[in-house]
Amino acid sequence: MECSTTGKAMLLFSLLAALSTVNCSFRGLGTLTRAELRNKKRREPVYVFGDSYADTGNHDPNSANASINKPWRVPYGNTWPGKPLGRYSDGRLLTDFYVSFLHEKLPELYRLLNIDTYIAQRSRGDKSKTAGLRERGKGISFAFGGSGVFDTLNTLVYNVSTQIDQLHSIMELGIVTPDDIASSSVLFVLSGNDYEAYTTLHPDLDGIQQFIVQVVNQIAIDLEELASIGFKKFTVTTVPPLGCLPYISHVNNYSSCVDTVNQLCEVHNTLLKARISDLGSLYPNTSFTLLDLYSSILAVVEEGSFTLTPCCEGSCGEVDVDDNPQYTLCSDATKTLYWDSHHPTNAAWEAITNILFSSVSRFIHSLDAKHWHTFKCIFSYVSGTYLVRLFYSKEDSLILDLHALVY
């Protein structure tokens, strides 16, 4: 559950009181007070890269390709807002809950920037806001359902490198400026499309370990490219437990996840954690935070309130020539973890993000106050944000955004 403003303030007060006994060094930071944090607070637009777990509507609703217009068809959006809205869910997904937690605005869709119209308008001196970024301070989502770091099986899907190229293009046009980038953060979400494409072509899983290394290396390359553009704050998701997806768990009659698949996900996430740590060392003035989708989804599975059977079972969103649905709908989407063969329900995303966004609170309250004096930390002030990196062992540290604890 998201902390209230009062709850966050109390948490911040407790943290700062505890940190007064910690061996801390400071980078460009004087006396730290709650009033100063509030006065320094400014909007931090979110730029989103990745796939359908983050895509809030970049697929073209008018595409003739069924896999592209799918999230614009009934019954997607059935729970919220009551009609299809381009999301691969019955309602909200990770991006919606993430920006809500940060009290930021939902990023504009790259699809709606209408780049060609923008170029034509500017060429004739038209400065109307019918194209381009219509509102500063909202960020942009480039996330595209089906995407991976490499090309997947659908040639109409943009991989992450192409999404970054799209950002470069709109920066060259002046739609986004370096100052916009410096004051914004990145949400980087990948849920395993690279692996689905690979296993489709290599069902015997030959070479899968080497391919995992390639995927993680490319994630690091993409993050470095974004850091070189000027972003200073990154939130990167682990790959979720793919063995729980209905298109895989159906071999167990949806009774349990497929452990052998999840073990491969753990390999990916272990490598990713190491690369994120390396990036933190390479870019000491940039924060890289790992959002543990894998553990959070498994925790929801193990809690037992949701079934693994998809609510929209079959070819969700498809009809035959007589308009007969090629799928069946469950009676209550709040009781199923997955909406279709790959994507969580609105209720599941709420449960998952409740775990994700309460992890900092749980961590702080779990620490033994008697041991605070053994910890070390570094305060820093980066792009309008106060950060504290708390080292609680030789190998492990936690980066806390103190603004997020207040607001």
CSV table of C-alpha atoms in Angstrom, one decimal:
chain,number,residue,atom,x,y,z
A,1,MET,CA,0.0,0.0,0.0
A,2,GLU,CA,1.3,3.5,-0.9
A,3,CYS,CA,2.4,5.5,2.1
A,4,SER,CA,0.4,8.6,3.0
A,5,THR,CA,2.1,12.0,3.0
A,6,THR,CA,2.2,11.9,6.8
A,7,GLY,CA,3.4,8.3,6.8
A,8,LYS,CA,6.2,9.2,4.4
A,9,ALA,CA,7.3,12.2,6.4
A,10,MET,CA,7.4,10.0,9.5
A,11,LEU,CA,9.5,7.5,7.7
A,12,LEU,CA,11.8,10.2,6.5
A,13,PHE,CA,12.2,11.5,10.0
A,14,SER,CA,12.9,8.1,11.3
A,15,LEU,CA,15.5,7.5,8.6
A,16,LEU,CA,17.2,10.8,9.1
A,17,ALA,CA,17.3,10.3,12.9
A,18,ALA,CA,18.9,6.9,12.3
A,19,LEU,CA,21.3,8.2,9.8
A,20,SER,CA,22.6,10.7,12.3
A,21,THR,CA,24.5,7.8,13.9
A,22,VAL,CA,25.8,6.5,10.5
A,23,ASN,CA,29.2,7.2,9.1
A,24,CYS,CA,28.2,9.4,6.1
A,25,SER,CA,30.0,11.4,3.5
A,26,PHE,CA,28.4,14.2,1.6
A,27,ARG,CA,28.5,15.3,-2.1
A,28,GLY,CA,27.3,18.9,-2.6
A,29,LEU,CA,24.9,18.7,0.3
A,30,GLY,CA,24.6,20.9,3.3
A,31,THR,CA,22.2,20.6,6.2
A,32,LEU,CA,19.4,18.3,5.2
A,33,THR,CA,15.9,19.3,6.5
A,34,ARG,CA,12.4,18.3,5.5
A,35,ALA,CA,11.6,21.9,4.7
A,36,GLU,CA,14.6,22.1,2.3
A,37,LEU,CA,13.4,18.9,0.6
A,38,ARG,CA,10.0,20.4,0.1
A,39,ASN,CA,11.4,23.7,-1.3
A,40,LYS,CA,13.7,21.8,-3.7
A,41,LYS,CA,11.0,19.5,-4.9
A,42,ARG,CA,10.2,19.8,-8.6
A,43,ARG,CA,8.5,17.8,-11.2
A,44,GLU,CA,10.5,14.8,-12.5
A,45,PRO,CA,9.0,13.7,-15.8
A,46,VAL,CA,9.3,10.0,-16.6
A,47,TYR,CA,10.6,8.7,-19.9
A,48,VAL,CA,9.5,5.1,-20.5
A,49,PHE,CA,11.3,2.5,-22.6
A,50,GLY,CA,10.4,-1.2,-23.0
A,51,ASP,CA,7.5,-3.5,-23.8
A,52,SER,CA,3.8,-4.2,-23.1
A,53,TYR,CA,4.3,-4.2,-19.4
A,54,ALA,CA,4.9,-0.5,-19.7
A,55,ASP,CA,3.2,0.5,-23.0
A,56,THR,CA,0.2,2.7,-22.3
A,57,GLY,CA,-1.0,2.9,-25.9
A,58,ASN,CA,1.8,3.2,-28.6
A,59,HIS,CA,0.3,0.5,-30.8
A,60,ASP,CA,-1.6,1.9,-33.7
A,61,PRO,CA,-5.4,1.3,-33.2
A,62,ASN,CA,-5.8,1.6,-37.0
A,63,SER,CA,-3.2,-0.9,-37.9
A,64,ALA,CA,-4.3,-3.8,-40.2
A,65,ASN,CA,-2.0,-6.1,-38.3
A,66,ALA,CA,-4.0,-8.0,-35.7
A,67,SER,CA,-1.0,-8.2,-33.2
A,68,ILE,CA,-0.6,-4.5,-33.3
A,69,ASN,CA,-4.3,-3.4,-32.9
A,70,LYS,CA,-5.0,-6.1,-30.4
A,71,PRO,CA,-4.9,-3.9,-27.2
A,72,TRP,CA,-7.5,-1.6,-28.9
A,73,ARG,CA,-10.0,-4.4,-29.2
A,74,VAL,CA,-12.7,-5.7,-26.7
A,75,PRO,CA,-12.3,-7.0,-24.0
A,76,TYR,CA,-9.0,-5.1,-23.3
A,77,GLY,CA,-9.7,-2.3,-20.9
A,78,ASN,CA,-12.8,-4.1,-19.5
A,79,THR,CA,-12.1,-3.2,-15.9
A,80,TRP,CA,-10.7,0.3,-16.5
A,81,PRO,CA,-11.7,2.5,-18.2
A,82,GLY,CA,-14.4,0.2,-19.5
A,83,LYS,CA,-13.2,0.2,-23.1
A,84,PRO,CA,-10.0,-0.7,-24.9
A,85,LEU,CA,-7.3,2.0,-24.3
A,86,GLY,CA,-4.2,0.4,-26.0
A,87,ARG,CA,-3.0,-1.3,-22.8
A,88,TYR,CA,-2.3,-5.1,-22.7
A,89,SER,CA,-4.5,-5.6,-19.6
A,90,ASP,CA,-8.1,-5.3,-18.4
A,91,GLY,CA,-7.0,-2.0,-16.9
A,92,ARG,CA,-3.9,-0.2,-15.6
A,93,LEU,CA,-0.4,-1.6,-15.8
A,94,LEU,CA,3.0,-1.0,-14.3
A,95,THR,CA,3.6,2.5,-15.8
A,96,ASP,CA,0.2,3.8,-14.4
A,97,PHE,CA,1.0,2.6,-10.9
A,98,TYR,CA,4.6,3.7,-11.1
A,99,VAL,CA,3.9,7.4,-12.0
A,100,SER,CA,1.0,7.4,-9.5
A,101,PHE,CA,3.4,6.4,-6.7
A,102,LEU,CA,5.8,9.1,-7.7
A,103,HIS,CA,3.0,11.7,-8.0
A,104,GLU,CA,4.0,12.4,-11.5
A,105,LYS,CA,2.0,12.8,-14.7
A,106,LEU,CA,1.4,9.9,-17.1
A,107,PRO,CA,4.0,10.3,-19.9
A,108,GLU,CA,2.7,11.4,-23.3
A,109,LEU,CA,2.8,8.6,-26.0
A,110,TYR,CA,5.4,8.9,-28.7
A,111,ARG,CA,2.7,7.8,-31.1
A,112,LEU,CA,0.7,10.9,-30.4
A,113,LEU,CA,3.6,13.3,-31.0
A,114,ASN,CA,2.7,13.2,-34.7
A,115,ILE,CA,6.2,13.9,-35.8
A,116,ASP,CA,5.4,14.4,-39.5
A,117,THR,CA,2.7,16.9,-38.7
A,118,TYR,CA,5.1,18.7,-36.3
A,119,ILE,CA,7.7,19.0,-39.0
A,120,ALA,CA,5.2,20.3,-41.5
A,121,GLN,CA,3.8,22.9,-39.0
A,122,ARG,CA,7.2,24.2,-38.1
A,123,SER,CA,8.2,24.5,-41.7
A,124,ARG,CA,5.4,27.0,-42.3
A,125,GLY,CA,5.8,28.8,-39.0
A,126,ASP,CA,2.8,27.2,-37.3
A,127,LYS,CA,3.4,27.0,-33.6
A,128,SER,CA,0.1,25.4,-32.6
A,129,LYS,CA,0.2,22.5,-30.2
A,130,THR,CA,-1.6,19.9,-32.3
A,131,ALA,CA,1.6,18.0,-32.6
A,132,GLY,CA,4.8,17.6,-30.7
A,133,LEU,CA,5.0,17.6,-26.9
A,134,ARG,CA,1.8,19.4,-25.8
A,135,GLU,CA,2.6,19.8,-22.2
A,136,ARG,CA,6.0,20.2,-20.6
A,137,GLY,CA,6.6,18.2,-17.5
A,138,LYS,CA,4.9,15.0,-18.6
A,139,GLY,CA,7.7,12.9,-20.1
A,140,ILE,CA,7.3,10.6,-23.0
A,141,SER,CA,6.6,6.9,-23.3
A,142,PHE,CA,8.4,5.1,-26.1
A,143,ALA,CA,7.5,1.6,-24.8
A,144,PHE,CA,6.0,-0.6,-27.4
A,145,GLY,CA,4.2,-3.9,-26.8
A,146,GLY,CA,6.2,-6.9,-28.0
A,147,SER,CA,9.6,-5.2,-27.8
A,148,GLY,CA,12.9,-6.6,-26.7
A,149,VAL,CA,16.5,-5.4,-26.8
A,150,PHE,CA,16.8,-7.3,-30.0
A,151,ASP,CA,14.3,-7.7,-32.9
A,152,THR,CA,11.6,-10.2,-32.1
A,153,LEU,CA,9.4,-12.2,-34.4
A,154,ASN,CA,7.1,-9.4,-35.4
A,155,THR,CA,8.8,-7.0,-37.8
A,156,LEU,CA,6.3,-4.2,-36.9
A,157,VAL,CA,7.6,-4.1,-33.3
A,158,TYR,CA,10.2,-1.5,-32.4
A,159,ASN,CA,13.1,-2.8,-30.3
A,160,VAL,CA,14.6,-0.7,-27.5
A,161,SER,CA,17.4,0.6,-29.7
A,162,THR,CA,14.8,2.0,-32.1
A,163,GLN,CA,13.0,3.6,-29.2
A,164,ILE,CA,16.2,5.3,-28.2
A,165,ASP,CA,16.7,6.4,-31.8
A,166,GLN,CA,13.2,7.9,-31.7
A,167,LEU,CA,14.3,10.0,-28.6
A,168,HIS,CA,17.4,11.2,-30.5
A,169,SER,CA,15.2,12.3,-33.4
A,170,ILE,CA,12.8,14.4,-31.4
A,171,MET,CA,15.8,16.0,-29.6
A,172,GLU,CA,17.2,17.0,-32.9
A,173,LEU,CA,13.8,18.6,-33.8
A,174,GLY,CA,13.8,20.5,-30.5
A,175,ILE,CA,10.7,18.7,-29.1
A,176,VAL,CA,12.8,17.6,-26.2
A,177,THR,CA,15.8,19.6,-24.9
A,178,PRO,CA,18.9,18.5,-22.9
A,179,ASP,CA,17.4,20.4,-19.9
A,180,ASP,CA,14.2,18.3,-20.2
A,181,ILE,CA,16.4,15.1,-20.1
A,182,ALA,CA,18.5,16.3,-17.2
A,183,SER,CA,15.4,16.9,-15.0
A,184,SER,CA,13.7,13.6,-15.9
A,185,SER,CA,14.0,9.9,-15.0
A,186,VAL,CA,13.8,6.7,-16.9
A,187,LEU,CA,11.6,3.7,-16.4
A,188,PHE,CA,13.1,0.7,-18.3
A,189,VAL,CA,10.9,-2.3,-18.5
A,190,LEU,CA,11.5,-5.6,-20.3
A,191,SER,CA,9.4,-8.7,-19.6
A,192,GLY,CA,11.0,-11.4,-21.7
A,193,ASN,CA,10.0,-11.0,-25.4
A,194,ASP,CA,13.6,-11.7,-26.4
A,195,TYR,CA,13.4,-15.1,-24.7
A,196,GLU,CA,10.1,-15.9,-26.2
A,197,ALA,CA,11.4,-15.2,-29.7
A,198,TYR,CA,14.6,-17.2,-29.0
A,199,THR,CA,12.8,-20.3,-27.6
A,200,THR,CA,10.4,-20.2,-30.5
A,201,LEU,CA,13.4,-20.5,-32.9
A,202,HIS,CA,15.3,-22.8,-30.5
A,203,PRO,CA,12.8,-25.0,-28.7
A,204,ASP,CA,15.5,-27.3,-27.5
A,205,LEU,CA,17.0,-24.2,-25.6
A,206,ASP,CA,20.4,-24.8,-27.2
A,207,GLY,CA,22.6,-21.8,-26.5
A,208,ILE,CA,20.1,-20.2,-24.1
A,209,GLN,CA,22.8,-19.4,-21.4
A,210,GLN,CA,24.9,-17.5,-23.9
A,211,PHE,CA,21.8,-15.7,-25.2
A,212,ILE,CA,20.9,-14.6,-21.7
A,213,VAL,CA,24.4,-13.0,-21.4
A,214,GLN,CA,23.8,-11.2,-24.8
A,215,VAL,CA,20.4,-9.9,-23.6
A,216,VAL,CA,21.8,-8.5,-20.4
A,217,ASN,CA,24.8,-7.0,-22.1
A,218,GLN,CA,22.5,-5.2,-24.6
A,219,ILE,CA,20.4,-3.9,-21.7
A,220,ALA,CA,23.5,-2.4,-20.2
A,221,ILE,CA,24.5,-0.9,-23.6
A,222,ASP,CA,21.0,0.7,-23.9
A,223,LEU,CA,21.2,2.1,-20.4
A,224,GLU,CA,24.6,3.5,-21.1
A,225,GLU,CA,23.3,5.2,-24.2
A,226,LEU,CA,20.5,6.8,-22.2
A,227,ALA,CA,23.0,7.9,-19.6
A,228,SER,CA,25.1,9.5,-22.3
A,229,ILE,CA,22.1,11.4,-23.5
A,230,GLY,CA,21.8,13.0,-20.0
A,231,PHE,CA,19.5,11.0,-17.8
A,232,LYS,CA,20.6,10.8,-14.2
A,233,LYS,CA,18.0,8.5,-12.6
A,234,PHE,CA,17.0,5.0,-13.8
A,235,THR,CA,14.6,2.4,-12.6
A,236,VAL,CA,15.1,-0.9,-14.3
A,237,THR,CA,12.9,-4.0,-13.9
A,238,THR,CA,14.1,-7.5,-13.5
A,239,VAL,CA,12.6,-10.0,-15.9
A,240,PRO,CA,9.4,-11.5,-14.3
A,241,PRO,CA,9.0,-15.2,-13.5
A,242,LEU,CA,8.2,-16.3,-17.1
A,243,GLY,CA,7.4,-19.8,-15.9
A,244,CYS,CA,4.2,-18.5,-14.3
A,245,LEU,CA,2.9,-17.0,-17.6
A,246,PRO,CA,-0.3,-18.9,-18.7
A,247,TYR,CA,1.2,-19.7,-22.1
A,248,ILE,CA,3.9,-21.7,-20.2
A,249,SER,CA,2.1,-22.8,-17.0
A,250,HIS,CA,-0.7,-24.4,-19.0
A,251,VAL,CA,1.5,-27.5,-19.1
A,252,ASN,CA,0.8,-27.7,-15.4
A,253,ASN,CA,-2.9,-27.0,-15.9
A,254,TYR,CA,-2.2,-23.6,-14.4
A,255,SER,CA,-1.7,-25.2,-11.1
A,256,SER,CA,1.9,-24.0,-10.6
A,257,CYS,CA,4.7,-22.2,-12.4
A,258,VAL,CA,7.3,-24.0,-14.4
A,259,ASP,CA,10.4,-24.0,-12.2
A,260,THR,CA,12.9,-24.8,-15.0
A,261,VAL,CA,11.9,-21.6,-16.9
A,262,ASN,CA,12.0,-19.5,-13.7
A,263,GLN,CA,15.5,-20.7,-13.0
A,264,LEU,CA,16.6,-19.2,-16.3
A,265,CYS,CA,15.0,-16.0,-15.3
A,266,GLU,CA,17.0,-16.0,-12.1
A,267,VAL,CA,20.2,-16.3,-14.2
A,268,HIS,CA,19.1,-13.2,-16.2
A,269,ASN,CA,18.4,-11.3,-13.0
A,270,THR,CA,21.6,-12.2,-11.3
A,271,LEU,CA,23.6,-11.0,-14.3
A,272,LEU,CA,21.5,-7.9,-14.5
A,273,LYS,CA,22.1,-7.0,-10.9
A,274,ALA,CA,25.8,-7.3,-11.5
A,275,ARG,CA,25.6,-5.1,-14.6
A,276,ILE,CA,23.5,-2.5,-12.8
A,277,SER,CA,26.1,-2.4,-10.0
A,278,ASP,CA,28.8,-1.9,-12.6
A,279,LEU,CA,26.9,1.0,-14.2
A,280,GLY,CA,26.6,2.6,-10.7
A,281,SER,CA,30.3,2.6,-10.5
A,282,LEU,CA,30.8,3.9,-14.0
A,283,TYR,CA,28.3,6.7,-13.4
A,284,PRO,CA,28.7,7.8,-9.8
A,285,ASN,CA,26.5,10.8,-10.2
A,286,THR,CA,23.7,8.7,-11.7
A,287,SER,CA,21.3,6.4,-9.8
A,288,PHE,CA,20.3,3.0,-11.1
A,289,THR,CA,17.6,1.3,-9.1
A,290,LEU,CA,16.5,-2.3,-9.8
A,291,LEU,CA,12.8,-2.9,-9.5
A,292,ASP,CA,12.3,-6.6,-8.6
A,293,LEU,CA,9.4,-7.7,-10.7
A,294,TYR,CA,10.5,-11.3,-10.4
A,295,SER,CA,10.3,-11.6,-6.6
A,296,SER,CA,7.2,-9.4,-6.3
A,297,ILE,CA,5.2,-11.5,-8.8
A,298,LEU,CA,6.4,-14.7,-7.1
A,299,ALA,CA,5.3,-13.3,-3.7
A,300,VAL,CA,1.8,-12.6,-5.1
A,301,VAL,CA,1.7,-16.2,-6.6
A,302,GLU,CA,2.8,-17.7,-3.3
A,303,GLU,CA,0.3,-15.6,-1.3
A,304,GLY,CA,-2.4,-17.6,-3.1
A,305,SER,CA,-5.2,-15.0,-3.7
A,306,PHE,CA,-4.8,-15.2,-7.5
A,307,THR,CA,-5.1,-18.1,-9.8
A,308,LEU,CA,-2.7,-18.6,-12.7
A,309,THR,CA,-5.6,-19.3,-15.2
A,310,PRO,CA,-5.9,-16.3,-17.4
A,311,CYS,CA,-9.2,-14.4,-17.2
A,312,CYS,CA,-9.3,-14.0,-21.0
A,313,GLU,CA,-8.5,-17.5,-22.1
A,314,GLY,CA,-8.0,-18.4,-25.7
A,315,SER,CA,-7.2,-15.8,-28.5
A,316,CYS,CA,-8.1,-12.8,-26.4
A,317,GLY,CA,-9.6,-9.9,-28.4
A,318,GLU,CA,-10.1,-12.0,-31.5
A,319,VAL,CA,-13.4,-13.0,-33.2
A,320,ASP,CA,-14.2,-15.2,-36.2
A,321,VAL,CA,-15.8,-14.1,-39.5
A,322,ASP,CA,-19.2,-14.2,-37.7
A,323,ASP,CA,-17.9,-12.0,-34.9
A,324,ASN,CA,-18.0,-14.8,-32.4
A,325,PRO,CA,-15.4,-14.3,-29.7
A,326,GLN,CA,-12.4,-16.7,-29.9
A,327,TYR,CA,-11.9,-16.5,-26.1
A,328,THR,CA,-13.8,-17.0,-22.9
A,329,LEU,CA,-13.9,-14.5,-20.0
A,330,CYS,CA,-13.8,-15.3,-16.3
A,331,SER,CA,-16.4,-13.9,-14.0
A,332,ASP,CA,-14.0,-12.0,-11.8
A,333,ALA,CA,-10.7,-10.5,-13.0
A,334,THR,CA,-9.8,-9.5,-9.5
A,335,LYS,CA,-9.1,-13.2,-8.7
A,336,THR,CA,-6.8,-14.0,-11.6
A,337,LEU,CA,-3.1,-13.0,-11.8
A,338,TYR,CA,-3.1,-12.8,-15.6
A,339,TRP,CA,-5.5,-11.1,-18.0
A,340,ASP,CA,-4.4,-13.0,-21.1
A,341,SER,CA,-1.6,-15.5,-21.9
A,342,HIS,CA,1.1,-13.0,-21.0
A,343,HIS,CA,-0.1,-9.9,-19.1
A,344,PRO,CA,-1.2,-9.3,-15.5
A,345,THR,CA,-4.7,-8.0,-14.6
A,346,ASN,CA,-5.3,-4.6,-13.2
A,347,ALA,CA,-5.8,-6.2,-9.7
A,348,ALA,CA,-2.6,-8.2,-10.1
A,349,TRP,CA,-0.6,-5.1,-11.0
A,350,GLU,CA,-2.0,-3.3,-8.0
A,351,ALA,CA,-0.9,-6.2,-5.7
A,352,ILE,CA,2.5,-6.4,-7.4
A,353,THR,CA,3.3,-2.7,-7.2
A,354,ASN,CA,2.1,-2.6,-3.6
A,355,ILE,CA,4.9,-5.0,-2.9
A,356,LEU,CA,7.4,-3.2,-5.1
A,357,PHE,CA,6.8,0.3,-3.7
A,358,SER,CA,6.6,-0.8,0.0
A,359,SER,CA,10.0,-2.5,-0.1
A,360,VAL,CA,11.9,0.6,1.0
A,361,SER,CA,9.6,1.0,4.0
A,362,ARG,CA,9.9,-2.6,4.9
A,363,PHE,CA,13.7,-2.5,4.6
A,364,ILE,CA,14.1,0.5,6.8
A,365,HIS,CA,11.8,-0.9,9.5
A,366,SER,CA,13.5,-4.3,9.4
A,367,LEU,CA,16.9,-2.9,10.3
A,368,ASP,CA,18.1,-3.3,13.8
A,369,ALA,CA,18.6,0.2,15.2
A,370,LYS,CA,21.4,-1.0,17.4
A,371,HIS,CA,23.4,-1.7,14.3
A,372,TRP,CA,22.9,1.6,12.5
A,373,HIS,CA,26.3,2.8,13.7
A,374,THR,CA,28.0,0.0,11.7
A,375,PHE,CA,26.6,1.3,8.4
A,376,LYS,CA,28.1,3.7,6.0
A,377,CYS,CA,26.3,6.0,3.5
A,378,ILE,CA,26.9,8.6,0.9
A,379,PHE,CA,24.5,11.6,0.5
A,380,SER,CA,24.4,13.2,-2.9
A,381,TYR,CA,22.3,15.8,-4.7
A,382,VAL,CA,21.6,14.8,-8.3
A,383,SER,CA,19.4,16.7,-10.8
A,384,GLY,CA,17.3,18.3,-8.1
A,385,THR,CA,17.0,15.1,-6.1
A,386,TYR,CA,18.5,14.1,-2.7
A,387,LEU,CA,19.8,10.6,-2.8
A,388,VAL,CA,21.3,8.5,0.0
A,389,ARG,CA,23.2,5.3,-0.8
A,390,LEU,CA,23.2,3.2,2.4
A,391,PHE,CA,25.8,0.5,2.6
A,392,TYR,CA,24.6,-2.2,4.9
A,393,SER,CA,27.2,-4.8,4.0
A,394,LYS,CA,30.4,-4.9,2.0
A,395,GLU,CA,28.5,-6.1,-1.1
A,396,ASP,CA,25.0,-4.6,-0.8
A,397,SER,CA,23.7,-1.1,-0.7
A,398,LEU,CA,20.3,0.6,-1.1
A,399,ILE,CA,19.7,3.9,-3.0
A,400,LEU,CA,16.9,5.9,-1.4
A,401,ASP,CA,15.3,8.9,-3.1
A,402,LEU,CA,14.4,11.1,-0.1
A,403,HIS,CA,11.9,13.0,-2.0
A,404,ALA,CA,9.9,9.9,-2.7
A,405,LEU,CA,9.6,9.3,1.0
A,406,VAL,CA,8.1,12.7,1.6
A,407,TYR,CA,5.8,12.9,-1.4
